Short mmCIF file of C-alpha atoms in Angstrom, two decimals:
data_model
loop_
_atom_site.label_atom_id
_atom_site.label_comp_id
_atom_site.label_asym_id
_atom_site.label_seq_id
_atom_site.Cartn_x
_atom_site.Cartn_y
_atom_site.Cartn_z
CA MET A 1 -48.65 -11.53 56.43
CA PRO A 2 -46.30 -10.67 59.38
CA PRO A 3 -43.87 -7.84 59.03
CA PHE A 4 -40.37 -8.73 58.04
CA PHE A 5 -38.75 -7.02 61.03
CA GLY A 6 -41.43 -7.95 63.69
CA ASP A 7 -44.34 -5.98 65.06
CA ASP A 8 -42.78 -2.71 64.38
CA GLU A 9 -40.96 -2.31 60.96
CA PHE A 10 -38.48 0.15 62.50
CA SER A 11 -38.00 -1.40 65.93
CA PHE A 12 -34.57 -2.64 64.80
CA LEU A 13 -33.42 1.11 64.91
CA ASP A 14 -34.25 1.31 68.64
CA THR A 15 -32.52 -1.98 69.22
CA TYR A 16 -29.45 -0.67 67.51
CA ARG A 17 -29.33 2.55 69.51
CA GLU A 18 -29.61 0.68 72.84
CA ARG A 19 -26.99 -1.81 71.88
CA SER A 20 -24.70 0.94 70.71
CA ASN A 21 -25.06 2.86 74.11
CA ASP A 22 -24.32 -0.31 76.10
CA GLU A 23 -21.23 -0.87 74.05
CA ASP A 24 -20.16 2.69 74.59
CA GLU A 25 -20.53 2.43 78.32
CA SER A 26 -18.62 -0.80 78.55
CA ASP A 27 -15.86 0.65 76.33
CA ASN A 28 -15.62 3.70 78.59
CA GLU A 29 -15.21 1.57 81.76
CA SER A 30 -12.57 -0.75 80.26
CA SER A 31 -10.63 2.12 78.74
CA GLN A 32 -9.94 4.10 81.83
CA THR A 33 -6.33 2.99 81.81
CA SER A 34 -5.95 3.97 78.16
CA SER A 35 -4.63 7.16 76.83
CA SER A 36 -6.89 10.00 75.96
CA SER A 37 -6.07 9.78 72.28
CA SER A 38 -7.38 6.20 71.92
CA VAL A 39 -10.66 7.21 73.57
CA SER A 40 -11.13 9.96 71.10
CA GLU A 41 -10.35 7.60 68.30
CA ASN A 42 -13.03 5.03 69.46
CA ASN A 43 -15.65 7.82 69.84
CA ASP A 44 -14.85 9.12 66.34
CA GLU A 45 -15.08 5.70 64.92
CA GLN A 46 -18.51 4.93 66.65
CA GLU A 47 -19.87 8.31 65.32
CA PHE A 48 -18.61 7.50 61.87
CA VAL A 49 -20.30 4.14 61.73
CA TYR A 50 -23.60 5.43 63.06
CA THR A 51 -23.52 8.52 60.69
CA SER A 52 -22.71 6.37 57.64
CA CYS A 53 -25.50 3.95 58.45
CA ALA A 54 -28.02 6.67 59.08
CA THR A 55 -27.19 8.55 55.89
CA SER A 56 -26.80 5.72 53.39
CA PHE A 57 -29.37 3.27 54.60
CA ASP A 58 -32.49 2.93 52.54
CA LEU A 59 -35.84 2.26 54.28
CA PRO A 60 -36.77 -1.34 53.60
CA GLN A 61 -39.91 -2.20 51.69
CA THR A 62 -42.28 -4.87 52.85
CA PRO A 63 -41.49 -8.05 50.89
CA VAL A 64 -43.90 -8.84 48.14
CA ALA A 65 -44.71 -12.35 47.19
CA HIS A 66 -43.67 -13.44 43.74
CA GLY A 67 -46.21 -12.85 41.07
CA THR A 68 -48.25 -10.25 43.09
CA PRO A 69 -49.29 -7.31 40.87
CA VAL A 70 -48.02 -3.93 41.93
CA GLY A 71 -49.69 -0.68 40.96
CA GLY A 72 -51.31 -2.26 37.89
CA GLN A 73 -47.92 -2.69 36.15
CA GLU A 74 -47.69 -6.42 36.17
CA ASP A 75 -44.85 -7.70 33.94
CA SER A 76 -44.40 -11.41 34.59
CA ASP A 77 -42.27 -13.31 32.10
CA ASP A 78 -43.97 -16.58 32.99
CA ASP A 79 -46.32 -17.11 30.11
CA SER A 80 -47.34 -20.45 31.41
CA LYS A 81 -49.53 -19.05 34.29
CA ASP A 82 -53.24 -18.58 33.75
CA ASP A 83 -53.46 -15.09 35.30
CA GLU A 84 -55.69 -12.54 33.74
CA PRO A 85 -53.61 -10.43 31.10
CA SER A 86 -52.46 -7.07 32.28
CA PRO A 87 -53.22 -3.99 30.08
CA TRP A 88 -49.59 -2.80 30.91
CA ARG A 89 -47.95 -5.94 29.54
CA GLY A 90 -47.20 -5.64 25.82
CA SER A 91 -48.57 -2.10 25.63
CA LYS A 92 -47.14 0.65 23.40
CA ALA A 93 -46.48 2.77 26.32
CA LYS A 94 -44.35 0.20 28.03
CA LYS A 95 -42.39 -0.34 24.88
CA ARG A 96 -41.69 3.30 24.45
CA GLN A 97 -40.51 3.60 28.09
CA GLU A 98 -38.12 0.77 27.60
CA ASP A 99 -36.77 2.11 24.33
CA SER A 100 -36.30 5.56 25.91
CA SER A 101 -34.42 4.03 28.94
CA GLU A 102 -32.11 2.09 26.65
CA ASP A 103 -31.31 5.16 24.58
CA ASP A 104 -30.48 7.01 27.80
CA GLU A 105 -28.11 4.35 28.90
CA ASP A 106 -26.31 4.31 25.48
CA GLU A 107 -25.95 8.08 25.55
CA ASP A 108 -24.45 7.89 28.94
CA LYS A 109 -22.02 5.18 28.00
CA GLU A 110 -21.01 6.97 24.84
CA GLY A 111 -20.42 10.24 26.81
CA GLU A 112 -18.25 8.37 29.32
CA TRP A 113 -16.27 6.82 26.45
CA ASP A 114 -15.77 10.21 24.74
CA GLU A 115 -14.39 11.70 28.01
CA LEU A 116 -12.13 8.73 28.69
CA ILE A 117 -10.76 8.54 25.12
CA ALA A 118 -10.30 12.35 24.90
CA SER A 119 -8.34 12.39 28.11
CA PHE A 120 -6.14 9.55 26.90
CA PHE A 121 -5.43 10.80 23.42
CA GLY A 122 -5.42 14.53 24.19
CA GLU A 123 -1.92 15.32 23.31
CA LEU A 124 -1.43 12.92 20.35
CA GLY A 125 -2.36 15.79 17.84
CA GLU A 126 0.60 17.75 19.00
CA CYS A 127 2.84 14.72 18.69
CA ASP A 128 1.61 14.09 15.11
CA ASP A 129 2.24 17.68 14.18
CA GLU A 130 5.92 17.46 15.32
CA ARG A 131 6.47 14.29 13.51
CA THR A 132 5.11 15.49 10.12
CA SER A 133 7.08 18.75 10.47
CA GLY A 134 10.32 16.73 10.60
CA GLU A 135 11.31 18.04 14.05
CA GLY A 136 11.05 14.80 15.79
CA GLY A 137 8.27 13.54 18.16
CA CYS A 138 5.99 10.67 17.70
CA ASP A 139 6.62 8.50 14.62
CA VAL A 140 3.47 6.55 14.82
CA ASP A 141 0.17 7.86 13.40
CA PHE A 142 -2.69 6.67 15.60
CA GLY A 143 -5.42 6.48 13.01
CA VAL A 144 -8.15 5.75 15.64
CA ASP A 145 -11.76 5.59 14.48
CA PHE A 146 -13.70 6.38 17.63
CA ASP A 147 -17.04 5.34 16.01
CA PHE A 148 -15.70 1.81 15.99
CA PHE A 149 -16.30 1.48 19.74
CA PHE A 150 -19.92 2.35 19.31
CA GLY A 151 -20.71 0.23 16.38
CA GLU A 152 -20.58 2.91 13.65
CA SER A 153 -17.31 2.13 11.88
CA THR A 154 -17.20 1.67 8.04
CA SER A 155 -15.17 -0.73 6.07
CA ALA A 156 -11.72 0.05 4.76
CA GLU A 157 -13.05 0.21 1.20
CA GLU A 158 -15.55 2.99 2.21
CA ASN A 159 -13.07 4.87 4.34
CA GLY A 160 -10.17 4.63 1.76
CA ASP A 161 -7.87 5.27 4.59
CA GLU A 162 -7.14 2.28 6.80
CA LYS A 163 -4.23 2.22 9.20
CA GLU A 164 -2.90 -0.78 11.19
CA ILE A 165 -1.19 -0.44 14.51
CA SER A 166 0.65 -3.42 16.02
CA SER A 167 0.53 -4.52 19.56
CA ASP A 168 3.66 -2.50 20.56
CA ASP A 169 2.11 0.69 19.11
CA LYS A 170 4.43 0.69 16.00
CA ALA A 171 3.32 0.97 12.57
CA SER A 172 3.37 -2.55 11.02
CA PRO A 173 5.17 -2.18 7.70
CA HIS A 174 4.47 -5.60 6.28
CA THR A 175 0.71 -5.20 6.65
CA ASN A 176 0.75 -2.31 4.24
CA THR A 177 -2.86 -2.06 3.33
CA THR A 178 -2.32 1.63 4.00
CA ASP A 179 -0.18 4.58 2.88
CA PRO A 180 2.50 6.14 5.12
CA PRO A 181 1.08 8.23 8.05
CA GLY A 182 -0.40 11.41 6.81
CA GLU A 183 -1.05 10.05 3.27
CA THR A 184 -4.19 8.74 1.72
CA ASN A 185 -4.26 6.09 -1.00
CA SER A 186 -5.30 8.65 -3.82
CA THR A 187 -3.78 11.21 -5.98
CA PRO A 188 -1.10 13.06 -3.91
CA LYS A 189 -2.05 16.67 -3.17
CA MET A 190 1.43 17.94 -2.78
CA LEU A 191 4.62 18.19 -5.01
CA PHE A 192 6.81 15.23 -5.04
CA SER A 193 10.17 15.49 -3.45
CA VAL A 194 13.09 13.15 -3.40
CA ASP A 195 13.08 12.73 0.40
CA LYS A 196 9.28 12.03 0.39
CA VAL A 197 9.50 9.46 -2.35
CA LEU A 198 12.52 7.72 -0.85
CA ARG A 199 10.80 7.59 2.55
CA ASP A 200 7.43 6.41 1.21
CA GLY A 201 9.05 3.78 -1.11
CA LEU A 202 11.05 2.25 1.82
CA PHE A 203 8.02 2.42 4.12
CA PHE A 204 5.91 0.49 1.52
CA ALA A 205 8.70 -1.99 1.18
CA GLY A 206 8.63 -2.85 4.84
CA PHE A 207 11.11 -0.46 6.54
CA THR A 208 10.03 1.49 9.56
CA ASP A 209 10.79 5.22 10.08
CA GLU A 210 13.23 4.23 12.83
CA ARG A 211 15.23 1.98 10.48
CA ILE A 212 15.15 4.68 7.75
CA ALA A 213 16.43 7.27 9.98
CA LYS A 214 19.34 5.11 11.19
CA CYS A 215 20.72 4.46 7.70
CA GLY A 216 22.66 6.93 5.66
CA GLU A 217 21.50 8.26 2.26
CA LYS A 218 23.42 5.79 0.19
CA ARG A 219 22.11 2.78 2.09
CA CYS A 220 18.52 3.95 1.82
CA THR A 221 19.00 4.70 -1.91
CA ASP A 222 20.52 1.19 -2.60
CA ARG A 223 17.48 -0.39 -0.82
CA PHE A 224 15.07 1.74 -2.82
CA LYS A 225 16.70 0.72 -6.12
CA ALA A 226 16.63 -2.95 -4.94
CA HIS A 227 12.85 -2.74 -4.60
CA TYR A 228 11.87 -0.40 -7.49
CA GLY A 229 14.73 -0.64 -10.03
CA VAL A 230 15.52 2.96 -10.25
CA GLY A 231 16.54 5.68 -7.77
CA PRO A 232 14.19 8.16 -6.07
CA LYS A 233 15.12 11.06 -8.36
CA THR A 234 14.00 9.06 -11.34
CA VAL A 235 10.76 8.11 -9.62
CA VAL A 236 10.01 11.76 -8.85
CA SER A 237 10.25 12.73 -12.49
CA PHE A 238 8.28 9.61 -13.45
CA LEU A 239 5.47 10.34 -11.05
CA GLU A 240 5.04 13.96 -12.08
CA ASP A 241 4.48 12.98 -15.66
CA LEU A 242 2.45 9.97 -14.83
CA PHE A 243 -0.01 11.80 -12.52
CA ASN A 244 -0.35 14.70 -14.96
CA LYS A 245 -1.57 12.18 -17.59
CA HIS A 246 -3.42 9.84 -15.41
CA PRO A 247 -4.50 11.75 -12.23
CA SER A 248 -6.93 9.06 -11.11
CA LEU A 249 -4.16 6.55 -10.15
CA LYS A 250 -3.39 5.60 -6.64
CA TYR A 251 -0.16 6.64 -5.07
CA LYS A 252 0.49 3.29 -3.29
CA ASP A 253 -0.56 1.20 -6.20
CA VAL A 254 2.06 2.96 -8.45
CA PHE A 255 4.81 1.85 -6.06
CA MET A 256 3.32 -1.69 -5.95
CA THR A 257 3.47 -1.86 -9.80
CA LEU A 258 7.15 -0.59 -9.83
CA ASN A 259 8.05 -3.24 -7.26
CA TRP A 260 6.39 -5.89 -9.35
CA LEU A 261 8.41 -4.92 -12.49
CA LYS A 262 11.62 -5.10 -10.44
CA THR A 263 10.99 -8.25 -8.47
CA TYR A 264 8.35 -10.05 -10.68
CA SER A 265 6.90 -11.69 -7.56
CA VAL A 266 3.73 -13.86 -7.77
CA SER A 267 0.57 -12.37 -6.65
CA HIS A 268 0.53 -14.49 -3.39
CA VAL A 269 3.79 -12.94 -2.32
CA MET A 270 2.60 -9.46 -3.42
CA ALA A 271 -0.51 -9.94 -1.19
CA ALA A 272 1.54 -10.63 1.83
CA ILE A 273 3.75 -7.51 1.39
CA TRP A 274 1.29 -4.96 0.04
CA GLY A 275 -1.98 -6.01 1.77
CA PRO A 276 -4.70 -6.24 -0.90
CA CYS A 277 -5.75 -9.76 -2.06
CA GLU A 278 -4.87 -11.39 -5.36
CA GLU A 279 -8.16 -10.49 -7.00
CA TYR A 280 -7.32 -6.79 -6.47
CA ILE A 281 -3.59 -6.93 -7.29
CA ASN A 282 -3.80 -8.83 -10.66
CA PRO A 283 -6.08 -6.34 -12.50
CA VAL A 284 -4.37 -3.26 -11.03
CA LEU A 285 -1.01 -4.44 -12.24
CA GLU A 286 -2.37 -4.96 -15.74
CA ASP A 287 -3.96 -1.68 -15.85
CA TYR A 288 -1.15 0.34 -14.35
CA ILE A 289 1.49 -1.31 -16.68
CA ALA A 290 -0.44 -0.13 -19.71
CA LYS A 291 -0.49 3.46 -18.35
CA PHE A 292 3.15 3.36 -17.64
CA ALA A 293 3.85 2.32 -21.21
CA SER A 294 1.62 5.27 -22.60
CA LEU A 295 4.38 7.71 -21.46
CA LYS A 296 6.65 6.44 -24.19
CA GLU A 297 5.20 8.97 -26.66
CA GLY A 298 6.90 11.81 -24.70
CA LYS A 299 10.19 10.02 -23.97
CA ILE A 300 11.06 8.00 -27.10
CA ARG A 301 11.40 10.40 -30.00
CA LEU A 302 13.13 10.60 -33.39
CA ASP A 303 13.95 14.34 -33.16
CA ARG A 304 17.69 13.66 -32.83
CA PHE A 305 17.92 13.39 -36.54
CA ASN A 306 17.62 17.19 -36.65
CA ASP A 307 21.18 17.51 -35.45
CA GLU A 308 23.93 18.16 -37.95
CA THR A 309 25.90 15.00 -36.84
CA ILE A 310 26.01 12.27 -39.46
CA ILE A 311 26.41 9.25 -37.14
CA VAL A 312 23.46 9.69 -34.85
CA PHE A 313 22.39 6.41 -33.25
CA SER A 314 23.33 2.86 -32.23
CA ILE A 315 21.04 -0.01 -32.89
CA ASP A 316 20.79 -3.59 -31.74
CA ALA A 317 18.10 -6.27 -30.91
CA CYS A 318 17.57 -7.92 -27.51
CA HIS A 319 16.05 -11.35 -26.77
CA PHE A 320 13.61 -12.07 -23.90
CA MET A 321 12.31 -15.55 -22.65
CA THR A 322 8.59 -16.36 -22.51
CA ASP A 323 6.48 -19.46 -21.86
CA GLU A 324 5.60 -21.66 -24.75
CA MET A 325 3.09 -20.29 -27.28
CA ALA A 326 0.66 -23.19 -26.49
CA LEU A 327 -1.96 -21.81 -28.92
CA ASP A 328 0.44 -21.11 -31.65
CA PRO A 329 3.16 -23.73 -31.44
CA SER A 330 5.99 -23.00 -34.00
CA THR A 331 9.81 -23.02 -34.39
CA ARG A 332 9.46 -19.30 -35.23
CA TRP A 333 9.39 -18.62 -31.51
CA TYR A 334 12.53 -20.55 -30.70
CA ASP A 335 15.34 -18.43 -29.24
CA PHE A 336 18.70 -19.96 -30.13
CA LYS A 337 20.33 -17.77 -27.42
CA LYS A 338 18.04 -18.99 -24.59
CA GLY A 339 17.24 -22.49 -25.91
CA GLY A 340 13.44 -22.01 -25.57
CA ALA A 341 10.54 -19.85 -26.60
CA GLY A 342 11.12 -16.11 -26.67
CA VAL A 343 10.59 -12.74 -28.44
CA LYS A 344 12.87 -9.91 -29.39
CA TYR A 345 12.86 -6.15 -29.56
CA GLU A 346 14.77 -3.55 -31.48
CA VAL A 347 16.20 -0.57 -29.77
CA ALA A 348 18.04 2.51 -31.08
CA LEU A 349 19.85 4.85 -28.79
CA SER A 350 21.15 8.42 -29.44
CA ILE A 351 24.93 8.27 -29.36
CA HIS A 352 25.54 11.91 -28.34
CA THR A 353 22.69 12.37 -25.90
CA ASN A 354 21.16 10.16 -23.16
CA GLU A 355 17.88 9.57 -25.10
CA ILE A 356 16.09 6.49 -26.57
CA MET A 357 15.16 7.11 -30.08
CA TRP A 358 13.34 3.97 -31.20
CA ILE A 359 11.84 0.75 -29.88
CA ARG A 360 10.01 -1.95 -31.98
CA GLY A 361 8.63 -5.34 -31.11
CA PRO A 362 7.77 -7.95 -29.92
CA LEU A 363 8.59 -10.22 -32.84
CA GLU A 364 9.42 -13.83 -33.15
CA ALA A 365 12.85 -14.64 -31.60
CA SER A 366 14.03 -16.40 -34.70
CA ILE A 367 13.84 -13.45 -36.97
CA HIS A 368 17.21 -12.01 -37.95
CA ASP A 369 18.27 -8.54 -36.71
CA ILE A 370 18.65 -7.09 -40.18
CA SER A 371 15.35 -8.54 -41.23
CA MET A 372 13.71 -6.79 -38.38
CA PHE A 373 15.50 -3.56 -39.26
CA ARG A 374 14.23 -3.79 -42.88
CA GLY A 375 10.63 -4.10 -41.66
CA TYR A 376 10.00 -7.82 -41.95
CA THR A 377 7.53 -9.14 -39.30
CA THR A 378 8.32 -12.85 -39.64
CA LYS A 379 11.00 -15.13 -41.04
CA ASP A 380 8.23 -17.16 -42.88
CA LYS A 381 8.60 -16.07 -46.43
CA LYS A 382 5.06 -17.06 -47.37
CA LYS A 383 3.60 -14.75 -44.66
CA ASN A 384 6.20 -12.21 -44.59
CA LYS A 385 5.13 -8.62 -45.17
CA VAL A 386 7.09 -5.41 -44.91
CA ASP A 387 6.21 -2.88 -42.31
CA LYS A 388 6.63 0.57 -43.90
CA ASN A 389 6.84 2.00 -40.32
CA ALA A 390 10.12 0.20 -39.69
CA PHE A 391 13.06 2.05 -38.51
CA ILE A 392 14.98 1.97 -41.83
CA PHE A 393 12.13 4.04 -43.41
CA CYS A 394 12.50 6.69 -40.62
CA ILE A 395 16.21 7.44 -41.13
CA PRO A 396 16.76 10.56 -43.17
CA ALA A 397 19.02 10.54 -46.08
CA GLY A 398 22.65 11.05 -45.12
CA LYS A 399 22.18 9.85 -41.51
CA LYS A 400 23.78 6.73 -40.24
CA GLY A 401 24.07 4.61 -37.17
CA VAL A 402 26.36 1.97 -35.59
CA GLY A 403 25.53 -1.70 -35.28
CA ASP A 404 27.12 -5.06 -34.90
CA SER A 405 27.99 -7.48 -37.75
CA GLY A 406 24.50 -8.56 -38.01
CA TYR A 407 23.68 -5.23 -39.85
CA SER A 408 26.54 -5.44 -42.40
CA GLY A 409 23.97 -5.98 -45.15
CA GLU A 410 22.92 -2.35 -44.91
CA PRO A 411 26.16 -0.28 -45.22
CA SER A 412 24.28 2.80 -46.40
CA LYS A 413 22.50 3.07 -43.20
CA ILE A 414 24.63 1.15 -40.61
CA ILE A 415 28.39 1.37 -39.89
CA THR A 416 29.83 -1.88 -38.62
CA THR A 417 33.46 -2.82 -37.71
CA ARG A 418 35.37 -3.82 -40.90
CA LYS A 419 38.87 -4.55 -41.99
CA GLY A 420 40.87 -1.52 -43.00
CA GLN A 421 39.50 0.74 -40.33
CA SER A 422 41.76 2.62 -38.01
CA LYS A 423 42.35 1.48 -34.43
CA ASP A 424 40.71 4.63 -33.17
CA MET A 425 37.76 4.01 -35.37
CA LYS A 426 37.42 0.38 -34.25
CA ARG A 427 37.80 1.47 -30.59
CA TRP A 428 35.23 4.13 -30.95
CA LEU A 429 32.77 1.72 -32.59
CA GLY A 430 33.42 -0.77 -29.78
CA ARG A 431 32.56 1.75 -27.13
CA VAL A 432 29.31 2.62 -28.96
CA LYS A 433 28.19 -1.02 -29.12
CA SER A 434 29.29 -1.55 -25.49
CA ARG A 435 27.09 1.35 -24.52
CA GLN A 436 24.14 -0.32 -26.19
CA GLU A 437 24.77 -3.54 -24.36
CA THR A 438 25.00 -1.53 -21.09
CA PHE A 439 21.50 -0.24 -21.62
CA PHE A 440 20.28 -3.78 -22.30
CA SER A 441 21.81 -4.86 -19.00
CA ARG A 442 19.82 -2.13 -17.25
CA VAL A 443 16.71 -3.43 -18.95
CA LYS A 444 17.41 -6.97 -17.66
CA SER A 445 18.07 -5.63 -14.12
CA PHE A 446 14.23 -5.87 -13.85
CA ASN A 447 13.36 -9.40 -13.11
CA ILE A 448 10.31 -9.29 -15.36
CA MET A 449 12.66 -8.89 -18.33
CA LYS A 450 15.40 -11.20 -17.03
CA ASN A 451 13.17 -14.17 -16.12
CA ARG A 452 10.87 -16.22 -18.30
CA PHE A 453 7.59 -14.23 -18.85
CA ARG A 454 4.72 -16.29 -17.58
CA HIS A 455 1.72 -14.04 -18.00
CA GLY A 456 -0.81 -13.89 -20.90
CA LYS A 457 -2.88 -17.04 -20.51
CA ARG A 458 -5.64 -15.90 -22.80
CA GLY A 459 -3.64 -16.67 -25.97
CA THR A 460 -0.65 -15.58 -28.05
CA ALA A 461 -1.93 -12.17 -28.78
CA ASP A 462 -2.64 -11.46 -25.19
CA LYS A 463 0.80 -12.73 -24.11
CA LEU A 464 2.53 -10.49 -26.71
CA LEU A 465 0.51 -7.45 -25.74
CA ARG A 466 1.20 -7.84 -22.03
CA HIS A 467 4.93 -8.44 -22.63
CA LYS A 468 5.01 -5.29 -24.85
CA HIS A 469 3.50 -3.18 -22.16
CA CYS A 470 6.00 -4.57 -19.56
CA PHE A 471 8.96 -3.88 -21.86
CA GLU A 472 7.80 -0.35 -22.70
CA SER A 473 7.22 0.31 -19.16
CA VAL A 474 10.69 -0.64 -18.31
CA VAL A 475 12.20 1.25 -21.12
CA VAL A 476 10.16 4.40 -20.13
CA LEU A 477 11.60 4.13 -16.59
CA LEU A 478 15.10 3.85 -17.99
CA ALA A 479 14.41 6.86 -20.21
CA TYR A 480 13.94 8.87 -17.03
CA ASP A 481 16.71 7.17 -15.30
CA ILE A 482 19.51 7.90 -17.85
CA GLU A 483 18.63 11.63 -17.46
CA HIS A 484 19.67 11.42 -13.82
CA ASN A 485 22.31 8.48 -14.26
CA PRO A 486 23.49 8.86 -17.80
CA LEU A 487 25.24 6.16 -19.87
CA PHE A 488 28.95 6.64 -20.37
CA GLU A 489 30.18 8.94 -23.09
CA VAL A 490 31.79 7.68 -26.20
#
């Protein structure tokens, strides 16, 4: 086979030198009228071209025809040829060599990525420290998982700490599958503070740190109440007792449950705001509501009867709408106030302190207030049984309460407005009853108590149980709330 570059493989170098010398001589003759500086520049340029060519040029190899074996290491991919099989093709040694070369390339790429990312994010740690210390600085937490770039990232459920960053490098509040920057979706490891709870609650609701900082304390508090029903001071006291009793609860899910009690949104809307899917939200709400209600044992007590005061409490019943009891249709559930199916609860408040003394229910909406007070469980006389744990059996001798005209049948226990009473007495009784209605208005400020209750599809018992948990959860929240925002004095 003839050489690629002629008789002599390196004859092109001699040709290149002769041509370069001829060009230099012609250039010197034509540039006699030029300045000395231009001559020197041409010489430098020629030297540069020759040097670069000599130093960077690789000696050419004699071309090899396609399919010609080289050094016993044939590796043709054309399986259709009838050549003799090579011992190198398909051998274990060849496979080990290829695997080793691929690993080396991956390590080199990973090292380059580490250096590039480290140089880019080098100062973000200091920025984050300044933000968390409250002294300004960056208000975005770059939760970057560098393993993601090399195919080693884990799912959000495995990490338990997923953070979303929008395209403009701002935390996206309405994709809140995460906690606020610096927090994990688990039991908080620090003491609760009003500022922290206020900020976290607004962040979960969709407000960015920038918007929170621009607003005053009153505006932020009003927004917090609009999403969770009570103020941040109340939530701080509530969270402390809740996590002491149920430390396994998740911080963000507690706020999600409070928001559900206040707004009573459907699960599809909750999924858009809070991040998790409907299959996660529904069982979490049912479980957390029951745990909220379990705090009633420490907040609803009858120890006010230990005081020397004779008139101790006020009492009344409150009605709530529900869906029809499809598996137990009856006129017993008819609520004459609402014009549909419903249930009712009995609530007693301490007159001289901001405490809730008693709650009972749910019972059928048609049952009379005084019948409920006496311990009857239904208006059906054939099925009526007296509950010995009713409130009338818990009132010590000599103690009384205040009620409306519906309780006039028990004058030994309940004082009602009657003829012959002084104006001051009637005015005082009116204020006590108005205070009771004020508490009910706070209960119905939560949409889950104001609107028709739609949950409990597994039967009447399930509907009543779930409504009871929701009512008790709201009452427990208000028991904490009236400690910080008391009802008016009488």
